[in-house]
PDB file of C-alpha atoms in Angstrom:
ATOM      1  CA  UNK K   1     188.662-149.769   0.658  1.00  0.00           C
ATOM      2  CA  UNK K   2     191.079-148.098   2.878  1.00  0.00           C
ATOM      3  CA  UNK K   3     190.093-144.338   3.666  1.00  0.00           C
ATOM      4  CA  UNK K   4     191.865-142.043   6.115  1.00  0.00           C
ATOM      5  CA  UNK K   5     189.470-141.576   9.214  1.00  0.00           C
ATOM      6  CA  UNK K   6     190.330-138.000   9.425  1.00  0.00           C
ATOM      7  CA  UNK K   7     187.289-137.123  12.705  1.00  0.00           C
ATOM      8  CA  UNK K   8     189.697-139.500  14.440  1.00  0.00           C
ATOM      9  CA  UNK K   9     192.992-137.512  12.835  1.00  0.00           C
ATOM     10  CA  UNK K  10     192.012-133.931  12.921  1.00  0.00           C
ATOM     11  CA  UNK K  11     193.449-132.537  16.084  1.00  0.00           C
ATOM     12  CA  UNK K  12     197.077-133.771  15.133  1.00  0.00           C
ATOM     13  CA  UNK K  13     196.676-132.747  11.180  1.00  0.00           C
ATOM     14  CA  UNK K  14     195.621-129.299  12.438  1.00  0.00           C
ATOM     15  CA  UNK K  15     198.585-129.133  14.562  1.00  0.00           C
ATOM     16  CA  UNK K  16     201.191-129.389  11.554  1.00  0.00           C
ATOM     17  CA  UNK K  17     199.652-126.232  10.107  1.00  0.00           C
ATOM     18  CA  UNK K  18     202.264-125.212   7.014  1.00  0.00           C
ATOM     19  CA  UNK K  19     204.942-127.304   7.035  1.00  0.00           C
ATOM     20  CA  UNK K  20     207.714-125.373   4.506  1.00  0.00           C
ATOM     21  CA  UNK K  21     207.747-127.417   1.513  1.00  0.00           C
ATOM     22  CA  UNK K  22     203.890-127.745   1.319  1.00  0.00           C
ATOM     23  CA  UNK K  23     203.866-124.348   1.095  1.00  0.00           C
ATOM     24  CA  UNK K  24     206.267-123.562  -0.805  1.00  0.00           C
ATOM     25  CA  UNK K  25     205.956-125.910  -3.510  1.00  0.00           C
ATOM     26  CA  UNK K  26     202.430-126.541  -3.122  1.00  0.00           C
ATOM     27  CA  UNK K  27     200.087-123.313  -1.511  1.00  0.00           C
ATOM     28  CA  UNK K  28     202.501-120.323  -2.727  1.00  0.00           C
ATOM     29  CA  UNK K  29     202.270-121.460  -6.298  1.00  0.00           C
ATOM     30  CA  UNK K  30     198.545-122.003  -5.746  1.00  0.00           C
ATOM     31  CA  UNK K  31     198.170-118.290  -4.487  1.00  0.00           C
ATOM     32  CA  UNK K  32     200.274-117.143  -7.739  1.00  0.00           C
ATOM     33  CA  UNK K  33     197.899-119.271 -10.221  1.00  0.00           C
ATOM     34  CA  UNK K  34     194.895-117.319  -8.116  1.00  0.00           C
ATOM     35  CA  UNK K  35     195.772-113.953  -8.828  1.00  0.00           C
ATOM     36  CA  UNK K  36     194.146-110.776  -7.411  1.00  0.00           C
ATOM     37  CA  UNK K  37     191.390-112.091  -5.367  1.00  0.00           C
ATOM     38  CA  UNK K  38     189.888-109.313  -3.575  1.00  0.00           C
ATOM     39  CA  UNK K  39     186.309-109.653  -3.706  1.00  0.00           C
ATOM     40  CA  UNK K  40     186.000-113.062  -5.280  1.00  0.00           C
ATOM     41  CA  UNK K  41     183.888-115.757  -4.413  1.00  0.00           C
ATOM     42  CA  UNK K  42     186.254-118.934  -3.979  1.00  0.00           C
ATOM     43  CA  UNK K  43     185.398-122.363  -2.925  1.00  0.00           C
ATOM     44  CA  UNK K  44     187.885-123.994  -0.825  1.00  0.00           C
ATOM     45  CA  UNK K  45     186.959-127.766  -1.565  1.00  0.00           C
ATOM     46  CA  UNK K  46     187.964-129.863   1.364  1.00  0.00           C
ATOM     47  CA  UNK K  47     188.844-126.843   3.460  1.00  0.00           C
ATOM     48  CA  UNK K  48     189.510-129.214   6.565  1.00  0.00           C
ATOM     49  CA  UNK K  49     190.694-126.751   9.306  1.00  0.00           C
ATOM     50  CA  UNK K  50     190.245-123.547   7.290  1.00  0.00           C
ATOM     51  CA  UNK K  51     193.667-123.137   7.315  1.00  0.00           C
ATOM     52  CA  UNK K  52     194.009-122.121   3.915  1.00  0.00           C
ATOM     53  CA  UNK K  53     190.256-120.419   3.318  1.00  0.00           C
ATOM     54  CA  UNK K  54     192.018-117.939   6.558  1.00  0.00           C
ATOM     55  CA  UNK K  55     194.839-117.505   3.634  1.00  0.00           C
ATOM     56  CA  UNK K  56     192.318-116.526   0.752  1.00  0.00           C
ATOM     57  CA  UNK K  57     190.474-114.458   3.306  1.00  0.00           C
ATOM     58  CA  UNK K  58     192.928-112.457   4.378  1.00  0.00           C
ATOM     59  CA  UNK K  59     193.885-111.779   0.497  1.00  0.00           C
ATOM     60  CA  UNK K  60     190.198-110.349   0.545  1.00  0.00           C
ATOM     61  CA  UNK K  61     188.125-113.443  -1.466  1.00  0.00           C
ATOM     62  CA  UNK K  62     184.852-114.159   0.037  1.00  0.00           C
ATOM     63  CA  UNK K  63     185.350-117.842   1.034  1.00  0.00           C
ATOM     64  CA  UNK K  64     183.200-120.413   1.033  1.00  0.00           C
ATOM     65  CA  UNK K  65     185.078-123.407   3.009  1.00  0.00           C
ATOM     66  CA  UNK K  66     183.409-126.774   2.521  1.00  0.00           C
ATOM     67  CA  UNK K  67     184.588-130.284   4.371  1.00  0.00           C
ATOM     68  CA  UNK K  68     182.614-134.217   5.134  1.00  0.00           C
ATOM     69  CA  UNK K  69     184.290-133.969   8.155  1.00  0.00           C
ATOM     70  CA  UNK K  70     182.414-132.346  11.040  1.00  0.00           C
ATOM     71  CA  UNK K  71     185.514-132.404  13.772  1.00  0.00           C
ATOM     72  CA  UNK K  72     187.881-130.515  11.099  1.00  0.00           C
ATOM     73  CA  UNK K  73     184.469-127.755  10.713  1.00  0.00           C
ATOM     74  CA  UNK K  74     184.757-127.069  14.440  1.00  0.00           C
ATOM     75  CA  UNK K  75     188.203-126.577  14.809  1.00  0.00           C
ATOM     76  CA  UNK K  76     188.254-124.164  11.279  1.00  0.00           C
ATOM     77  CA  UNK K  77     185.006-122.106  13.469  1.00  0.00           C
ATOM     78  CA  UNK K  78     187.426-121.389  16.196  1.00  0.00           C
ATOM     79  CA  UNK K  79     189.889-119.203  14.596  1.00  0.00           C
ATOM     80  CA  UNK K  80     188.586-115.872  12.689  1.00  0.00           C
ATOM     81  CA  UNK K  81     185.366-116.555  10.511  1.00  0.00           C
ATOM     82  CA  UNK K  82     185.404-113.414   8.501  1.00  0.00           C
ATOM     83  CA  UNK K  83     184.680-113.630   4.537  1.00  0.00           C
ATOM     84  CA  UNK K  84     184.547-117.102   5.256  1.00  0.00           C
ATOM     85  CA  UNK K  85     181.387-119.738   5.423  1.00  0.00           C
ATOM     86  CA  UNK K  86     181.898-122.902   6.474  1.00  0.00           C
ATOM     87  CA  UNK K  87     179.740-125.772   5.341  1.00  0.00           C
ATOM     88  CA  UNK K  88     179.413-129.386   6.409  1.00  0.00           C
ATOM     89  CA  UNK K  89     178.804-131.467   2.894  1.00  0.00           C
ATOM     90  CA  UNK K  90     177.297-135.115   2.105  1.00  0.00           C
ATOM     91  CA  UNK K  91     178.011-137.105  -0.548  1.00  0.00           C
ATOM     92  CA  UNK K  92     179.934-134.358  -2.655  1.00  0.00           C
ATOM     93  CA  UNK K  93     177.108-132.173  -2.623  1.00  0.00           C
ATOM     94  CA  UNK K  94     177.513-129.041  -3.034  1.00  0.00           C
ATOM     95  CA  UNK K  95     174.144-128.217  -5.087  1.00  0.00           C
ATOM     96  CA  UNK K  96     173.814-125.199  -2.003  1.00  0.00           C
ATOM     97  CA  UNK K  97     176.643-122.922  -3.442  1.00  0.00           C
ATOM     98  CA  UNK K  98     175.797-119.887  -5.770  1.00  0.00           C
ATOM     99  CA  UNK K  99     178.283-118.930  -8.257  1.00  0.00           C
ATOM    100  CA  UNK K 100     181.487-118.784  -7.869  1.00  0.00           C
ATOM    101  CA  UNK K 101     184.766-117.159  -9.554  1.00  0.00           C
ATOM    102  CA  UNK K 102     187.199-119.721  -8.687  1.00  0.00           C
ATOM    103  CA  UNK K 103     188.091-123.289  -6.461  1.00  0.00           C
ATOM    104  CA  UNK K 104     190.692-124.457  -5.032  1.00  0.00           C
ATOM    105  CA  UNK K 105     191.191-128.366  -4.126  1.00  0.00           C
ATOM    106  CA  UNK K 106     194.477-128.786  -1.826  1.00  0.00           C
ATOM    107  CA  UNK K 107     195.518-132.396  -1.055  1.00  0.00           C
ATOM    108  CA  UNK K 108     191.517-133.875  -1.368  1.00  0.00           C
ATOM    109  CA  UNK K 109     191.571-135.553  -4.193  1.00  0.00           C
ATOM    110  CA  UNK K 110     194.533-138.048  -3.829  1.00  0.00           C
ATOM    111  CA  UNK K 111     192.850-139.284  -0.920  1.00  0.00           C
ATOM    112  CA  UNK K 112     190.060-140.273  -3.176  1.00  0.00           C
ATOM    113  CA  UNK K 113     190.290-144.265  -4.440  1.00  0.00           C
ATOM    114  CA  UNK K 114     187.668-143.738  -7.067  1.00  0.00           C
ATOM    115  CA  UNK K 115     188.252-141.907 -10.162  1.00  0.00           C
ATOM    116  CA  UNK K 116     184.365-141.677 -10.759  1.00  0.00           C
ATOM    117  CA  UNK K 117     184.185-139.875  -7.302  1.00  0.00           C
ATOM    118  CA  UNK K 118     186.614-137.601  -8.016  1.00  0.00           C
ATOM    119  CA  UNK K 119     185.167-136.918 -11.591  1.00  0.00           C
ATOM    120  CA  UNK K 120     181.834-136.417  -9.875  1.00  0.00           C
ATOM    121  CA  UNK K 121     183.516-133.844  -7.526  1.00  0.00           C
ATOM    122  CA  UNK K 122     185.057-131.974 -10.476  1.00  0.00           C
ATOM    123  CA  UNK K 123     181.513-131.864 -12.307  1.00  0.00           C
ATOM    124  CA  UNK K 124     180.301-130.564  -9.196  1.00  0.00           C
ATOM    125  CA  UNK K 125     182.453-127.624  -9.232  1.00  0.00           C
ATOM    126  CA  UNK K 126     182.593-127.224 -12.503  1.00  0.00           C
ATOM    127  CA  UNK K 127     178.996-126.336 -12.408  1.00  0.00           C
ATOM    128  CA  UNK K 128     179.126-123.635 -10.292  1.00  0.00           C
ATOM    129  CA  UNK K 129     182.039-121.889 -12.081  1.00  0.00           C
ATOM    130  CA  UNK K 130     181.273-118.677 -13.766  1.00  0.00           C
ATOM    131  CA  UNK K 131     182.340-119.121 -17.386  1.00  0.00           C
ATOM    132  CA  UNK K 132     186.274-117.800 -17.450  1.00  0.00           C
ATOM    133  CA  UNK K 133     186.643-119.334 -14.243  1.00  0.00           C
ATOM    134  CA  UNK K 134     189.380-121.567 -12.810  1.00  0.00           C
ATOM    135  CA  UNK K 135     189.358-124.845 -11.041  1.00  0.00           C
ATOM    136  CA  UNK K 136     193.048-125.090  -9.290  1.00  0.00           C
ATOM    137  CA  UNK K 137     193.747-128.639  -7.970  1.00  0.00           C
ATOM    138  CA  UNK K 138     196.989-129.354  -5.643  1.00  0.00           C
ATOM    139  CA  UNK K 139     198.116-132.976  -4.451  1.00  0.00           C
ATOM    140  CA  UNK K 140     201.454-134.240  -3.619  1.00  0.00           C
ATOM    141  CA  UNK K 141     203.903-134.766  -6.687  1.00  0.00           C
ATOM    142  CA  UNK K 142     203.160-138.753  -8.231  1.00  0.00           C
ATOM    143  CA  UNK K 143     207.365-139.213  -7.868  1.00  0.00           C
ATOM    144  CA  UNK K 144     206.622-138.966  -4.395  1.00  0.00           C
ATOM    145  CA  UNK K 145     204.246-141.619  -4.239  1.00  0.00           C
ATOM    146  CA  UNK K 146     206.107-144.801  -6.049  1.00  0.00           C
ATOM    147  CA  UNK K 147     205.239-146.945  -2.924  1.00  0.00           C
ATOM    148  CA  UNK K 148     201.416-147.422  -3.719  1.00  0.00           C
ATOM    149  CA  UNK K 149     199.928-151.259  -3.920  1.00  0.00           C
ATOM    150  CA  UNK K 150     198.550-152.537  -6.509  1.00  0.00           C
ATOM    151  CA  UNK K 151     195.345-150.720  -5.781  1.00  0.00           C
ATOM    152  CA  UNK K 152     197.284-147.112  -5.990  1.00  0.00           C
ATOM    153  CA  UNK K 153     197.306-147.230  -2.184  1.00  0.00           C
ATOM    154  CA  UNK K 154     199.996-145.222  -0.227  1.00  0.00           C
ATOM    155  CA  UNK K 155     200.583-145.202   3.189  1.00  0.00           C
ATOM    156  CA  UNK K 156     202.153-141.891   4.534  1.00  0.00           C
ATOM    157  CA  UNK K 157     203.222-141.126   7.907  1.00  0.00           C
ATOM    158  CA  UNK K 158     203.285-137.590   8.129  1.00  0.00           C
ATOM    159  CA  UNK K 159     205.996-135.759  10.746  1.00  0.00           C
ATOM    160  CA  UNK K 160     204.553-134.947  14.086  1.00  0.00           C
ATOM    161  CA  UNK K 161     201.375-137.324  13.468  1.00  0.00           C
ATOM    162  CA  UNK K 162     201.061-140.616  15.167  1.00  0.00           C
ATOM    163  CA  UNK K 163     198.446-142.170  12.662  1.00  0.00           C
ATOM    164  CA  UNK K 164     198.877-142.969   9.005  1.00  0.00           C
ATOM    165  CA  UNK K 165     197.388-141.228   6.435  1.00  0.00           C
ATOM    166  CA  UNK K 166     195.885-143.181   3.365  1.00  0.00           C
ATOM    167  CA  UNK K 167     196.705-141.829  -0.466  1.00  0.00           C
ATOM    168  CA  UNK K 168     195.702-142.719  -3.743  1.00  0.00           C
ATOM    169  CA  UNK K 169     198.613-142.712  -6.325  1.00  0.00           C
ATOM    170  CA  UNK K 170     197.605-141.428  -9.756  1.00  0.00           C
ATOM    171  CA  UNK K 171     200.124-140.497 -12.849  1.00  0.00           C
ATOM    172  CA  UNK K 172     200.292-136.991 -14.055  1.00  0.00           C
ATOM    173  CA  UNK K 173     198.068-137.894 -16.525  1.00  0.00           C
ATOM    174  CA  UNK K 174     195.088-139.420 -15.014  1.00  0.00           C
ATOM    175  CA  UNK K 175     194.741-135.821 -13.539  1.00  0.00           C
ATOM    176  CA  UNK K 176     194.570-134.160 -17.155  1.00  0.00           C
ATOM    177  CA  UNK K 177     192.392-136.745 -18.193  1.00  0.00           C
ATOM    178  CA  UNK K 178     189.694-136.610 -15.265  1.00  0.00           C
ATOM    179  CA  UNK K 179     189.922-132.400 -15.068  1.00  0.00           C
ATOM    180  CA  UNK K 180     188.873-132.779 -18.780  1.00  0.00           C
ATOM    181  CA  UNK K 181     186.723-135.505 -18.429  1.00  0.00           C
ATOM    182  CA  UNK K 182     184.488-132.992 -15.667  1.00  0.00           C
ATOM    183  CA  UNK K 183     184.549-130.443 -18.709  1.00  0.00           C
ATOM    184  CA  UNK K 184     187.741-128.229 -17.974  1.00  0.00           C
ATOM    185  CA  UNK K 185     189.847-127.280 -20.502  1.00  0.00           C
ATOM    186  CA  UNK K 186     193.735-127.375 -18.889  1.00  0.00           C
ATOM    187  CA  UNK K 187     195.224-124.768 -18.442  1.00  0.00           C
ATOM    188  CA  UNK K 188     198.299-124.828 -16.204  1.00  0.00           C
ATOM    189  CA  UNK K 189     200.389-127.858 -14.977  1.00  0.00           C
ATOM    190  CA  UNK K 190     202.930-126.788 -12.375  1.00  0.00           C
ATOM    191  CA  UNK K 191     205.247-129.316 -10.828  1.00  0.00           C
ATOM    192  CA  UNK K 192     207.636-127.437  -8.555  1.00  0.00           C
ATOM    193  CA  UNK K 193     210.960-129.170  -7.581  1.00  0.00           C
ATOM    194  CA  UNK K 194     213.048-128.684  -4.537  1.00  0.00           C
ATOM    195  CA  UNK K 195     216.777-128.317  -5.201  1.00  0.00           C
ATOM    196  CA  UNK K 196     217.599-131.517  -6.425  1.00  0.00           C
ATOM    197  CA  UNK K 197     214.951-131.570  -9.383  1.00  0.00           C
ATOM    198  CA  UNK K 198     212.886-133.931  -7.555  1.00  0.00           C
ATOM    199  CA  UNK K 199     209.118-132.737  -8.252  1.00  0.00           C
ATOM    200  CA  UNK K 200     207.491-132.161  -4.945  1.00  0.00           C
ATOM    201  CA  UNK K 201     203.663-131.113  -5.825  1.00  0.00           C
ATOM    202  CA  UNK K 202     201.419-131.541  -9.039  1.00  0.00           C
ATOM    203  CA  UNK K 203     199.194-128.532  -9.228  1.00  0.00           C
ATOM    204  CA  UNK K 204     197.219-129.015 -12.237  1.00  0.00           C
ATOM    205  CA  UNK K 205     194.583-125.505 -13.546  1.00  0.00           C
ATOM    206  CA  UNK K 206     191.365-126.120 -15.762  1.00  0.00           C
ATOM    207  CA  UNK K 207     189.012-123.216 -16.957  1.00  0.00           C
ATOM    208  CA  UNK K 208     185.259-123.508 -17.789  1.00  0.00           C
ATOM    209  CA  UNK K 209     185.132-121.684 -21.235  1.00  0.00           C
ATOM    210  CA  UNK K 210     181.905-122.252 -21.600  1.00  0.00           C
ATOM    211  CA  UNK K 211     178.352-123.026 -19.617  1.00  0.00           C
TER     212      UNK K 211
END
């Protein structure tokens, strides 16, 4: 199975920071789904760098920034730690975290090949939801990833990187199904298009509505 090495890719990832569109189409709309969060606890699934965890804690959340990938940790603990706690994770675990308002997944889980994995991951943080809460997940758009192999495979070379990363192509509907399928009830399904009408992210909200 072919998985993006991203210890080996983290210095030239970092360097990209926002490009427009992915924040346009993908972390502004994000922000808007979140909603006042001064003073919430928010998980930042997959926080990489911390370059979006320094977003939420500016807003005021209390951020707790999670990442597998110990060279993305170190460069997120060089920049401005405050509201924010990074954690190294293993195997999806996240059993450590207390309770938690909302979470945020941005570009993780298409880089995930199994759907059990990611359903895992979802169950994971659906757990530690408080009941109301909201699980917000953002991956590139499935129109932009027609090029995937017959295992859903898609290789993207980013602008600015010299290495490939390594996607998973799923249909708009494989997301609904696995978000429910972790015990979310959807909520929201955003997919923002640039000025052509070509969709450009899938943002996809669940809620827990109950324990």
């Amino acid at each position: 199975m072919t998985e993006t090495n991203w210890n080996d890719l983290a210095q030239e990832y970092t360097k990209r920071d926002f490009p427009r569109n992915d924040w346009v189409y993908g972390y502004q709309p994000v922000l808007d789904l979140l909603g006042d969060i001064n003073g919430k606890r928010i998980l930042d699934y997959g926080c990489g760098s911390g370059k979006f965890s320094r977003v939420l804690a500016e807003k005021g959340a209390e951020v707790i920034a999670v990442d597998p990938t110990e060279s993305m940790l170190t460069l997120a603990r060089a920049h401005n730690c405050q509201r924010i706690n990074y954690q190294y994770i293993e195997s999806n675990d996240i059993s450590f975290v207390d309770a938690i308002d909302a979470a945020v997944a941005t570009y993780v889980l298409c880089g995930r090949a199994d759907d059990q994995e990611v359903v895992d991951i979802i169950k994971n943080i659906y757990g530690k939801l408080s009941v109301g809460g909201s699980f917000i997940v953002l991956d590139p758009h499935p129109m932009n990833r027609l090029g995937a192999d017959r295992s859903g495979l898609v290789k993207i070379c980013l602008e600015g990187m010299q290495n490939p990363i390594f996607d998973y192509w799923r249909p708009v509907e494989k997301y609904v199904s696995l978000l429910q399928e972790g015990g979310f009830a959807l909520d929201t399904t955003l997919e923002p298009k640039d000025g052509w009408g070509n969709p450009q992210m899938l943002i996809v909200r669940g809620r827990k509505c109950t324990r």
